[in-house]
């Protein structure tokens, strides 16, 4: 059927709705797969584009925040009422931070019923690790190495967000992070591009499902494109210098994986890369993403990052910033106030081609169509569903399941863990022990304050009546009010609670201490130069330890901490990140052995802040080893390696690796190599091991990392049980950005290594890659 639209008729929203329904009844459901559905989608997009004035097109490229939630600096005089006026005049394509089904319905009504064309808005929000039911922070979830769990967590988050009127999350954050000073490490999947790529795929699948128009899916956003995680000195928003090889080998793979998984949108980044701000980068946005990777979705700027081209010093004013960003391929201006005032004029002056505007608007409309918004703009605005779904028991159960999988056991001297549930006295001490807010974490969506199950509550709920649980806060972590928008004021002086803590520790069979960071010490704008336990917590630990050595330390933190002072003081060490709504219950599951810990670190934990940036897959350097004389690559006062390496994590059982075998001594470019080995549970309880396979490319046209994760498998074994694990390596797994600038594997000698983490290699063997 050929649809003709008479452009001479006065066009109004009703007319647009009629056009859409004609198309809809012709069976052109945008969610259908295949070329037919694709071309019908494109026709629907073009039919709308054909109706639009240049002003309306630029309006689609504009996104404002509402004042419900503020996630960046707002310009003076920013008022929702002015924004609503612009929605009515077709100058707004998207809003962020409009919360609740009711509020989104009202804003959507303005766009659909009151603007000339009635094009629906797309509502975006930072649904990073949950909407109302909170899951572990992304760094914590990454420690599960469990793609099903991560996909499930993103699906629950998407479903809750969609129930509250949201269409689009600004997640997953895919920045590779190597510097624990950077506060946004908490939002990342850690330091490894392979693990990061798998997680990128799992999260995109979880948020988007396979039908964006389904009521429980939302559009995802791969961010921050690119290299935001490499800020110099770990200071947020700081300059980034990164060579081509590092960019392609380590930074881009998770973004490519997200694009391959069909992520609907990308967000560019605040940082510059080698002198070009990411928002102004034609190379990243037009050439690589939209060109080489053929990405059909749209790119949104980060908050105000178009206007920030001015302080970056590449644009003299907002008009120039708009021109540079639009030409570079940034399709939507988030809270930047540059596109609407200047893009129309820039097109009229010939400074920006209208075809670029058309391309941007097509991309935005495409995503709106795929979400089903043209078929029913109110499909996600259902207060009844919102009421029933948010924080439901089923979602709490899902959160607890993912949370316990995210816990990493770092030390278990003398098998102090698991604890007994049926006898004795447990002293639960520390500023985070009874806290119900901090475990929710930073980037907490629409979570309700103090809504997490505290560690103390979890322990009390888990133990039988013969166990006495005593609690003392010991010390306050911070002084004064805490908030998402302001700095945390750490308590450096008040030790009045020490006495009570020491008193209850003295008489206890075991002390569980909950120490770490305030969740507002990590996240955006929260870089730190010191990464040890803040405030007086190390002193509290020492005081408690002096009267009772049976201490299990539960750490809550958003980044790797320098634990060199505390690790020797404790017998048990449990990394709990910020575990979300079910934190206390999930931790009790682990502490009492109802769940045998299985998490593995997705980042290296340094021995000292002086080592960062620290990552396991480093290069060799020309002087990797040495001895008596000093002329080799090392520190005079500290070891080079991590305190706890990437991939590390213990269990209540033990595993052994044996019988490493390769299917051949040579691997061909088009023939996979099978790597097999036997994994045995050598302990007394059932447990899950994440068996890891690493490689080393011994000689390359460029220097290669000393070790790189290539595969892993999670395996659950009963005591005494063995299993032969077979993992397949292809030449594609060995590809890198070569000296010629090609993504390919080079023939030559390799090593394959297997083991429980990146340092404790259980066995290795060589093979040759041949053409
Ligand atoms: C700035 C952050 O960098 C980005 O990740 C986030 O999505 C936006 N603010 C919106 O809140």
XYZ file of C-alpha atoms and ligand atoms in Angstrom:
782
model
C 0.000 0.000 0.000
C 1.280 3.441 -0.868
C 0.577 6.087 1.666
C 0.293 9.644 0.400
C 0.156 12.532 2.774
C -1.276 15.778 1.520
C 1.099 18.327 2.967
C -1.088 21.224 1.960
C -3.660 20.233 4.575
C -3.326 21.869 7.962
C -1.542 19.248 9.996
C -2.391 18.710 13.620
C -1.887 15.949 16.119
C -5.132 14.206 15.260
C -4.032 13.958 11.702
C -0.755 12.394 12.715
C -2.557 9.828 14.835
C -4.756 8.954 11.851
C -1.653 8.426 9.705
C -0.145 6.137 12.315
C -3.250 4.070 12.731
C -3.597 3.572 8.977
C -0.064 2.265 8.945
C -0.680 0.169 12.005
C -3.743 -1.518 10.598
C -1.792 -2.337 7.466
C 0.137 -4.705 9.686
C 3.308 -2.709 9.916
C 4.031 -3.360 13.564
C 7.390 -1.788 14.187
C 8.515 -4.514 16.527
C 8.457 -7.186 13.831
C 11.770 -8.596 12.750
C 13.103 -8.879 9.246
C 13.543 -6.716 6.208
C 9.820 -6.222 5.696
C 9.395 -4.871 9.191
C 12.545 -2.800 8.786
C 11.339 -1.143 5.639
C 7.906 -0.545 7.122
C 9.555 1.062 10.133
C 11.622 3.283 7.872
C 8.518 4.257 5.943
C 6.723 5.209 9.117
C 9.731 7.253 10.215
C 9.903 9.019 6.864
C 6.179 9.688 6.850
C 6.530 11.615 10.090
C 9.711 13.374 9.032
C 7.945 14.605 5.910
C 5.416 16.455 8.057
C 7.949 18.255 10.195
C 9.194 21.804 9.993
C 12.883 22.427 10.577
C 11.998 23.857 13.999
C 10.118 20.697 14.928
C 12.995 18.551 13.764
C 15.414 20.439 15.963
C 12.876 20.129 18.777
C 13.183 16.354 18.574
C 16.904 16.766 19.194
C 16.299 18.563 22.458
C 16.127 16.940 25.875
C 15.369 18.658 29.165
C 15.432 17.469 32.724
C 12.491 18.041 34.984
C 13.248 19.321 38.448
C 12.003 16.103 40.118
C 15.470 14.731 40.199
C 18.562 16.704 39.374
C 21.514 14.761 38.080
C 23.767 17.611 36.966
C 24.236 21.359 37.280
C 21.054 23.226 36.280
C 21.330 26.631 34.660
C 19.875 29.548 36.613
C 16.277 30.294 35.771
C 15.570 26.746 34.575
C 11.882 26.217 35.254
C 9.621 23.270 34.464
C 6.856 25.648 33.347
C 9.040 27.044 30.555
C 9.955 23.538 29.467
C 6.302 22.537 29.383
C 5.556 25.520 27.159
C 8.247 24.278 24.790
C 6.825 20.758 24.820
C 3.548 22.244 23.607
C 5.294 24.086 20.807
C 7.113 20.979 19.587
C 10.540 22.062 20.790
C 11.217 19.093 23.050
C 11.790 15.496 21.944
C 12.641 13.986 25.288
C 12.574 14.597 29.020
C 14.664 13.012 31.715
C 13.977 12.706 35.396
C 10.190 12.878 35.091
C 9.140 10.378 37.711
C 5.952 8.363 38.123
C 3.345 7.093 35.718
C 1.154 10.097 36.566
C 3.786 12.736 35.838
C 4.930 11.133 32.605
C 1.314 10.831 31.469
C 0.782 14.530 32.039
C 3.942 15.575 30.177
C 3.132 13.107 27.423
C -0.344 14.541 27.150
C 1.114 17.982 26.492
C 3.264 16.615 23.697
C 0.656 14.381 22.118
C -2.501 16.438 22.585
C -1.164 19.970 22.489
C 1.757 20.110 20.092
C 1.084 20.540 16.377
C 2.220 17.075 15.325
C 1.629 15.225 18.550
C 4.937 13.374 18.433
C 5.347 11.503 21.727
C 8.167 12.290 24.121
C 10.684 9.663 25.136
C 11.297 9.673 28.894
C 14.778 8.791 30.109
C 16.134 8.074 33.577
C 19.261 6.720 35.202
C 18.086 3.201 35.965
C 21.550 1.963 36.803
C 21.029 -0.902 39.237
C 17.325 -0.888 39.816
C 14.430 1.536 39.752
C 12.692 1.105 43.133
C 13.938 -2.356 44.059
C 17.677 -1.910 44.197
C 20.131 -4.528 43.055
C 23.863 -4.485 43.807
C 25.815 -1.624 42.272
C 27.072 -2.617 38.802
C 30.626 -3.220 40.045
C 29.151 -5.609 42.596
C 26.995 -7.406 40.062
C 30.029 -7.743 37.824
C 31.613 -9.734 40.668
C 28.967 -12.408 40.140
C 30.424 -13.182 36.686
C 26.914 -14.491 36.137
C 25.372 -13.247 32.909
C 21.962 -14.724 33.620
C 21.804 -12.969 36.968
C 22.897 -9.660 35.448
C 20.366 -9.963 32.646
C 17.653 -10.743 35.176
C 18.572 -7.753 37.321
C 18.407 -5.441 34.305
C 15.067 -6.952 33.291
C 13.526 -6.347 36.712
C 14.888 -2.791 36.683
C 13.457 -2.239 33.194
C 10.100 -3.622 34.146
C 9.804 -1.440 37.244
C 10.980 1.623 35.330
C 8.511 0.955 32.519
C 5.735 0.553 35.090
C 6.607 4.049 36.310
C 6.406 5.616 32.876
C 10.029 5.376 31.760
C 11.026 4.392 28.233
C 14.747 4.620 28.344
C 17.578 4.061 30.798
C 20.967 5.736 30.672
C 22.661 2.406 31.234
C 24.720 0.312 30.924
C 27.828 2.281 31.691
C 30.545 0.464 29.787
C 33.619 2.444 30.751
C 36.652 0.307 31.483
C 38.042 1.508 34.786
C 41.509 1.085 36.183
C 41.695 3.812 38.753
C 40.054 3.334 42.123
C 40.247 7.045 42.824
C 37.549 7.578 40.207
C 34.163 7.532 41.933
C 32.284 6.098 38.999
C 34.069 2.807 39.203
C 30.992 1.701 41.149
C 28.886 2.050 38.023
C 31.216 0.025 35.822
C 31.851 -3.640 35.176
C 35.469 -3.225 36.216
C 38.746 -3.401 34.384
C 38.455 -6.197 31.865
C 37.228 -5.718 28.281
C 36.143 -9.343 27.815
C 34.109 -9.555 31.027
C 32.885 -6.014 30.290
C 31.694 -7.044 26.842
C 29.745 -10.024 28.125
C 28.146 -7.851 30.776
C 27.327 -5.188 28.180
C 25.465 -7.787 26.147
C 23.661 -9.194 29.180
C 22.518 -5.771 30.316
C 21.311 -4.683 26.886
C 19.354 -7.930 26.626
C 17.967 -7.474 30.094
C 16.786 -3.912 29.537
C 15.579 -4.315 25.977
C 14.532 -7.968 25.693
C 13.845 -8.848 22.092
C 10.904 -6.512 21.676
C 11.323 -2.889 22.688
C 7.598 -2.319 22.479
C 6.856 -4.933 25.158
C 5.509 -3.383 28.362
C 8.391 -4.659 30.496
C 11.315 -3.506 28.332
C 12.986 -0.133 27.886
C 15.647 1.242 25.552
C 19.210 0.955 26.838
C 22.043 3.439 26.388
C 25.689 2.466 26.036
C 27.725 5.124 27.812
C 30.036 7.061 27.993
C 31.411 6.960 24.497
C 34.319 6.888 25.051
C 37.240 6.556 27.454
C 35.572 8.510 30.286
C 36.948 5.925 32.739
C 40.542 6.916 32.025
C 40.332 10.414 33.574
C 43.810 11.588 34.541
C 44.487 11.163 38.248
C 41.091 9.516 38.659
C 39.523 13.003 38.886
C 36.035 12.974 37.372
C 35.571 14.851 34.076
C 39.340 15.227 33.750
C 41.376 15.064 30.548
C 41.921 11.712 28.848
C 44.894 10.828 26.692
C 44.669 7.434 25.139
C 46.526 5.866 22.233
C 44.812 4.028 19.386
C 45.891 0.622 20.626
C 44.506 1.053 24.132
C 41.330 2.610 22.754
C 40.673 -0.299 20.422
C 41.995 -3.121 22.601
C 40.496 -2.191 25.945
C 38.026 0.690 25.774
C 35.893 0.029 22.711
C 35.120 -3.724 22.948
C 32.228 -3.399 25.447
C 30.704 -0.639 23.276
C 31.026 -2.791 20.181
C 29.390 -5.663 22.065
C 26.483 -3.400 23.048
C 26.092 -2.203 19.460
C 26.120 -5.805 18.262
C 23.490 -6.661 20.863
C 21.232 -3.993 19.355
C 21.456 -1.280 21.998
C 19.001 1.463 21.005
C 21.084 4.482 22.002
C 24.570 5.668 22.925
C 25.621 8.535 25.160
C 28.782 10.437 24.413
C 31.072 11.604 27.193
C 32.180 14.679 29.114
C 35.883 14.078 28.603
C 38.207 15.056 25.858
C 40.295 12.393 24.176
C 43.652 13.615 22.930
C 42.383 17.156 22.570
C 38.945 16.447 21.063
C 35.992 16.364 23.478
C 34.043 13.130 22.902
C 30.894 15.176 22.190
C 32.748 16.870 19.352
C 34.370 13.727 18.018
C 33.457 12.988 14.405
C 35.734 9.988 14.546
C 33.926 8.277 17.426
C 30.373 9.225 16.556
C 30.106 9.507 12.782
C 32.998 7.465 11.520
C 33.194 4.589 13.980
C 29.761 4.177 15.534
C 27.408 5.297 12.792
C 29.781 4.389 9.949
C 31.928 1.335 10.590
C 29.557 -0.200 13.150
C 26.419 0.778 11.240
C 24.582 1.795 14.411
C 20.958 2.702 13.584
C 19.975 4.276 16.932
C 20.713 7.758 18.250
C 23.421 9.389 20.324
C 22.467 11.594 23.248
C 24.972 14.026 24.714
C 25.873 13.727 28.361
C 24.308 16.340 30.629
C 25.274 19.712 29.196
C 28.232 18.257 27.311
C 27.375 20.214 24.154
C 27.570 23.493 26.062
C 30.712 22.241 27.805
C 32.528 22.472 24.486
C 32.902 26.138 25.486
C 34.875 25.603 28.728
C 36.747 22.787 26.965
C 37.931 25.557 24.674
C 36.910 24.173 21.291
C 33.842 26.400 20.842
C 33.665 30.143 21.447
C 29.953 30.208 22.163
C 26.796 28.096 22.256
C 26.122 28.506 18.575
C 29.542 27.130 17.699
C 29.093 24.345 20.232
C 25.795 23.375 18.574
C 27.394 23.351 15.147
C 30.390 21.280 16.191
C 28.350 18.707 18.138
C 25.674 18.290 15.466
C 28.235 17.848 12.713
C 30.164 15.380 14.883
C 27.034 13.244 15.106
C 25.544 14.031 18.511
C 21.811 13.647 17.856
C 20.278 14.892 21.085
C 21.314 17.739 23.368
C 20.717 16.744 27.001
C 20.114 19.804 29.134
C 22.630 21.762 27.051
C 20.398 24.553 25.702
C 22.392 24.761 22.470
C 20.397 22.974 19.772
C 17.003 24.646 20.055
C 18.323 28.217 20.091
C 20.862 27.800 17.268
C 20.470 24.786 15.009
C 17.689 26.191 12.831
C 19.712 29.299 12.155
C 22.842 27.243 11.502
C 20.990 25.208 8.874
C 19.611 28.353 7.270
C 23.103 29.816 7.117
C 24.397 26.626 5.492
C 26.726 25.897 8.416
C 24.991 22.582 9.174
C 23.447 20.489 6.420
C 19.761 19.737 6.816
C 20.513 16.137 5.861
C 22.387 15.823 9.157
C 19.368 17.085 11.048
C 17.156 14.658 9.122
C 19.494 11.818 9.961
C 19.439 12.684 13.667
C 15.645 12.976 13.754
C 15.185 9.720 11.844
C 17.283 7.965 14.454
C 15.255 9.434 17.315
C 11.905 8.677 15.678
C 13.065 5.147 14.899
C 13.588 4.431 18.604
C 10.242 6.030 19.491
C 8.520 3.826 16.928
C 10.305 0.735 18.196
C 9.138 1.509 21.719
C 5.589 1.533 20.394
C 5.054 5.140 21.433
C 3.323 6.111 18.215
C 0.868 3.262 18.646
C 0.099 4.185 22.238
C 2.056 7.058 23.775
C 0.615 6.262 27.208
C 1.475 2.594 27.145
C 3.955 2.959 29.989
C 1.890 5.336 32.103
C -0.187 2.989 34.229
C -0.440 3.940 37.920
C -2.102 0.628 38.843
C 0.679 -1.413 37.356
C 3.166 0.951 38.965
C 1.565 0.418 42.360
C 1.600 -3.370 42.022
C 4.994 -3.844 40.536
C 7.377 -1.489 42.310
C 9.229 -3.119 45.209
C 7.152 -6.285 44.850
C 8.095 -9.423 46.759
C 9.132 -11.121 43.518
C 11.516 -8.270 42.770
C 12.921 -8.393 46.324
C 13.557 -12.108 45.906
C 15.332 -11.495 42.610
C 17.469 -8.799 44.232
C 18.477 -11.082 47.124
C 19.471 -13.812 44.677
C 21.708 -11.498 42.638
C 23.085 -9.841 45.787
C 24.376 -13.041 47.326
C 26.011 -13.999 44.053
C 27.838 -10.650 44.056
C 29.562 -11.115 47.418
C 33.280 -11.922 47.252
C 34.988 -13.791 50.070
C 38.516 -12.381 50.306
C 39.859 -14.085 53.418
C 38.718 -16.938 55.628
C 41.501 -17.675 58.063
C 40.912 -20.787 60.191
C 37.513 -21.166 58.503
C 36.008 -18.512 60.741
C 33.153 -18.492 58.231
C 30.472 -19.704 57.914
C 29.158 -18.636 61.312
C 26.981 -20.796 63.520
C 23.293 -19.979 63.535
C 22.314 -21.926 66.590
C 24.625 -20.894 69.422
C 26.840 -18.186 70.823
C 27.008 -14.419 70.874
C 27.609 -12.315 67.805
C 28.675 -8.691 68.159
C 27.676 -6.664 65.131
C 29.716 -3.497 65.122
C 30.400 -0.558 62.868
C 28.847 2.503 61.266
C 27.345 0.424 58.460
C 25.988 -2.418 60.604
C 22.509 -1.052 61.179
C 22.460 1.396 58.294
C 19.495 0.989 55.962
C 20.429 3.631 53.441
C 24.066 3.194 52.462
C 23.576 -0.348 51.068
C 21.171 1.113 48.483
C 24.241 2.663 46.877
C 24.855 5.600 44.624
C 22.785 6.040 41.409
C 19.824 4.627 43.241
C 17.056 5.346 40.757
C 13.800 6.063 42.494
C 14.655 4.082 45.637
C 13.100 5.101 48.929
C 15.618 6.311 51.531
C 16.481 3.830 54.272
C 14.701 1.028 52.460
C 17.470 -1.588 52.476
C 17.571 -4.520 54.874
C 20.523 -3.712 57.128
C 23.208 -6.227 57.969
C 21.994 -6.259 61.571
C 18.423 -6.980 60.483
C 19.616 -9.726 58.155
C 21.667 -11.389 60.890
C 18.854 -11.154 63.427
C 16.394 -12.676 60.977
C 18.757 -15.559 60.185
C 19.772 -16.789 63.631
C 17.916 -19.099 65.987
C 16.768 -18.087 69.471
C 19.876 -19.458 71.161
C 22.054 -16.872 69.516
C 22.552 -13.510 71.186
C 23.097 -10.628 68.774
C 24.565 -7.429 70.212
C 25.071 -4.243 68.309
C 27.123 -1.073 68.622
C 27.701 1.567 65.974
C 31.210 2.243 67.318
C 31.745 5.360 65.273
C 29.798 7.632 62.966
C 31.020 7.612 59.389
C 30.011 11.160 58.599
C 28.832 14.318 60.251
C 25.971 16.452 59.013
C 23.417 15.786 56.293
C 24.154 13.365 53.440
C 22.903 13.756 49.891
C 23.380 12.793 46.268
C 24.280 16.379 45.454
C 26.834 17.281 48.102
C 30.132 16.120 49.567
C 30.186 13.742 52.518
C 31.739 15.242 55.642
C 33.696 12.434 57.181
C 33.872 12.143 60.937
C 37.531 12.549 61.858
C 37.204 13.358 65.553
C 34.284 11.771 67.386
C 35.293 8.497 69.073
C 32.632 8.461 71.769
C 31.161 5.163 70.550
C 34.438 3.226 70.762
C 33.929 2.235 74.426
C 30.576 0.551 73.851
C 31.898 -1.267 70.782
C 34.875 -2.612 72.694
C 32.619 -3.666 75.570
C 30.305 -5.786 73.428
C 33.190 -7.170 71.358
C 34.899 -8.466 74.506
C 32.199 -10.923 75.441
C 31.323 -12.147 71.954
C 32.156 -15.439 70.271
C 32.638 -13.612 67.031
C 32.594 -10.001 65.892
C 31.069 -9.029 62.579
C 32.222 -5.551 61.675
C 30.568 -3.536 58.918
C 32.929 -0.845 57.642
C 33.459 0.933 54.366
C 32.373 4.032 52.522
C 29.268 6.113 52.625
C 27.549 5.328 49.330
C 27.754 9.040 48.537
C 31.533 8.790 48.555
C 31.422 6.952 45.264
C 29.531 7.804 42.098
C 29.624 10.805 39.793
C 31.731 13.748 40.976
C 33.114 11.684 43.862
C 36.774 11.107 43.245
C 39.106 10.536 46.182
C 42.861 10.795 46.619
C 42.833 8.389 49.563
C 41.196 5.023 49.153
C 41.636 3.499 52.578
C 38.772 3.230 55.067
C 37.495 6.772 55.612
C 37.483 8.485 58.980
C 38.130 6.619 62.198
C 37.149 3.144 61.072
C 40.653 1.649 61.006
C 41.129 2.909 64.566
C 37.800 1.359 65.613
C 38.832 -1.932 64.071
C 42.137 -1.877 65.948
C 40.354 -1.174 69.247
C 37.918 -4.040 68.715
C 40.622 -6.385 67.449
C 42.659 -5.711 70.597
C 39.948 -7.340 72.739
C 38.680 -9.989 70.325
C 40.706 -11.341 67.413
C 37.764 -13.276 65.950
C 36.745 -10.506 63.585
C 34.911 -10.910 60.291
C 34.982 -7.664 58.361
C 32.114 -6.994 55.954
C 33.094 -4.209 53.592
C 30.629 -1.953 51.846
C 32.223 0.221 49.208
C 31.877 1.416 45.644
C 35.487 1.054 44.597
C 38.469 -1.118 45.495
C 39.814 0.114 48.809
C 43.371 0.001 50.023
C 43.002 -2.758 52.608
C 46.650 -3.245 53.432
C 46.238 -1.895 56.959
C 43.041 -3.797 57.783
C 43.518 -7.158 56.071
C 46.096 -8.473 58.569
C 43.806 -7.497 61.463
C 40.876 -9.698 60.519
C 40.242 -13.400 60.159
C 37.369 -13.080 57.709
C 37.006 -10.519 54.951
C 33.839 -10.241 52.905
C 33.468 -7.771 50.031
C 29.838 -6.700 49.938
C 29.952 -3.584 47.697
C 26.572 -1.883 48.055
C 24.226 -4.821 47.642
C 20.897 -3.037 47.296
C 17.494 -3.508 48.903
C 18.154 -7.005 50.217
C 21.686 -6.359 51.399
C 21.335 -7.663 54.976
C 19.474 -10.823 54.000
C 21.898 -11.645 51.195
C 24.849 -11.093 53.529
C 23.310 -13.301 56.206
C 22.850 -16.006 53.551
C 26.587 -15.866 52.925
C 27.804 -15.388 56.507
C 25.842 -18.371 57.811
C 26.598 -20.600 54.835
C 23.094 -20.811 53.360
C 24.808 -19.550 50.246
C 28.385 -20.560 49.543
C 30.155 -17.429 48.236
C 31.047 -17.569 44.561
C 31.903 -13.994 43.556
C 35.212 -13.076 41.927
C 36.741 -9.609 41.793
C 36.129 -7.714 38.538
C 38.859 -5.239 39.546
C 42.272 -5.417 41.180
C 42.446 -4.277 44.806
C 45.652 -2.263 45.242
C 48.100 -2.434 48.105
C 48.399 1.330 48.061
C 46.783 4.264 46.299
C 50.242 4.961 44.877
C 49.881 1.932 42.586
C 46.789 3.139 40.745
C 45.922 2.943 37.899
C 46.360 -0.759 38.586
C 45.092 -3.557 36.354
C 45.967 -7.175 35.847
C 46.306 -7.144 32.056
C 49.241 -4.749 32.012
C 52.169 -4.745 29.615
C 55.539 -6.296 30.347
C 57.728 -3.154 29.957
C 61.336 -3.555 28.868
C 62.419 -4.199 32.458
C 59.817 -6.429 34.035
C 62.123 -8.141 36.545
C 65.184 -7.304 38.590
C 66.984 -8.001 41.793
C 69.550 -6.259 43.913
C 70.085 -3.265 41.734
C 67.260 -0.829 41.241
C 67.079 -0.478 37.492
C 63.857 -2.310 36.783
C 60.196 -1.318 36.713
C 59.145 -1.356 40.350
C 58.394 0.734 43.440
C 61.029 1.067 46.150
C 58.417 0.896 48.890
C 55.718 -1.451 47.633
C 55.175 -4.518 45.497
C 53.938 -4.113 41.942
C 51.003 -6.473 42.123
C 47.569 -6.194 43.690
C 46.695 -7.114 47.250
C 43.742 -9.036 45.809
C 44.032 -9.673 42.065
C 41.434 -9.532 39.325
C 39.385 -12.730 39.279
C 40.074 -13.515 42.947
C 37.456 -14.893 45.304
C 37.252 -17.763 47.809
C 34.565 -20.282 48.622
C 33.720 -22.351 51.708
C 35.074 -25.252 49.724
C 38.295 -25.613 47.714
C 38.909 -26.520 44.084
C 41.796 -28.035 42.220
C 42.684 -27.705 38.555
C 44.442 -30.552 36.746
C 45.017 -32.313 33.436
C 45.238 -29.270 31.191
C 45.066 -30.467 27.578
C 44.916 -28.697 24.245
C 43.292 -30.338 21.238
C 46.406 -29.480 19.222
C 49.756 -27.793 19.589
C 48.833 -25.537 16.725
C 45.760 -23.478 16.107
C 44.631 -22.454 12.651
C 43.074 -19.102 11.882
C 39.755 -20.702 11.029
C 39.825 -23.679 13.371
C 39.081 -23.447 17.085
C 41.395 -24.881 19.687
C 39.798 -26.894 22.465
C 41.245 -26.322 25.911
C 40.189 -28.880 28.481
C 41.043 -29.454 32.113
C 39.616 -31.163 35.155
C 38.093 -29.173 37.967
C 37.586 -30.943 41.299
C 35.820 -29.856 44.439
C 38.398 -30.850 47.034
C 36.515 -29.517 50.046
C 33.609 -30.567 52.189
C 30.650 -28.627 50.813
C 29.042 -28.017 47.445
C 30.409 -24.892 45.799
C 30.551 -22.903 42.598
C 33.862 -22.038 40.981
C 34.412 -19.579 38.162
C 37.139 -21.358 36.242
C 39.157 -18.838 34.241
C 41.145 -19.169 31.044
C 43.781 -16.601 30.148
C 46.212 -16.268 27.254
C 49.434 -14.474 26.506
C 50.535 -13.495 23.030
C 54.294 -13.845 23.388
C 55.458 -11.694 20.474
C 53.319 -9.226 18.561
C 53.690 -6.368 16.125
C 52.721 -4.236 19.132
C 53.459 -4.998 22.775
C 50.843 -7.310 24.248
C 49.483 -7.671 27.814
C 51.211 -10.259 30.001
C 47.882 -11.984 30.556
C 44.331 -11.561 29.218
C 41.062 -13.185 30.211
C 39.572 -14.999 27.224
C 36.971 -17.411 28.614
C 35.475 -18.586 31.873
C 32.882 -21.003 33.080
C 30.907 -21.179 36.296
C 30.719 -24.723 37.567
C 28.903 -26.087 40.617
C 30.401 -29.242 42.096
C 29.546 -31.449 45.052
C 32.325 -32.401 47.512
C 34.717 -34.786 45.774
C 33.082 -34.272 42.387
C 35.243 -33.655 39.300
C 34.265 -32.331 35.918
C 36.144 -31.992 32.675
C 35.715 -28.434 31.433
C 36.230 -27.743 27.751
C 36.534 -24.180 26.520
C 36.999 -23.225 22.894
C 39.425 -20.585 21.707
C 39.262 -19.134 18.214
C 41.706 -16.866 16.448
C 39.068 -14.144 16.851
C 39.621 -14.353 20.611
C 43.270 -13.506 20.025
C 42.673 -10.495 17.789
C 43.939 -7.041 18.738
C 44.666 -3.660 17.155
C 47.834 -4.479 15.256
C 50.656 -2.208 14.230
C 48.964 -1.839 10.840
C 45.813 -0.633 12.567
C 43.864 -3.806 11.790
C 41.766 -5.834 14.221
C 43.280 -9.280 13.773
C 45.194 -12.120 15.359
C 48.833 -12.530 14.437
C 50.419 -15.884 13.830
C 52.986 -16.882 16.440
C 53.486 -18.324 19.908
C 50.882 -18.116 22.641
C 50.396 -19.437 26.146
C 47.131 -20.606 27.571
C 46.676 -20.476 31.332
C 43.930 -21.740 33.621
C 43.220 -20.993 37.231
C 40.972 -19.532 39.915
C 42.118 -15.945 39.271
C 44.572 -13.884 37.248
C 47.503 -14.444 39.635
C 47.175 -18.025 40.852
C 47.707 -19.785 37.568
C 47.196 -23.509 38.102
C 48.615 -24.714 34.780
C 49.819 -23.346 31.484
C 50.715 -24.647 28.060
C 52.009 -23.190 24.815
C 50.498 -23.323 21.336
C 51.240 -21.814 17.970
C 48.773 -19.883 15.861
C 49.431 -20.618 12.192
C 47.910 -19.265 8.986
C 25.564 12.768 33.841
C 26.127 11.384 33.837
O 27.469 11.395 33.387
C 25.342 10.430 32.967
O 25.866 9.139 33.108
C 23.900 10.479 33.327
O 23.168 9.551 32.577
C 23.396 11.896 33.090
N 24.116 12.805 33.957
C 21.898 12.015 33.347
O 21.619 11.942 34.671
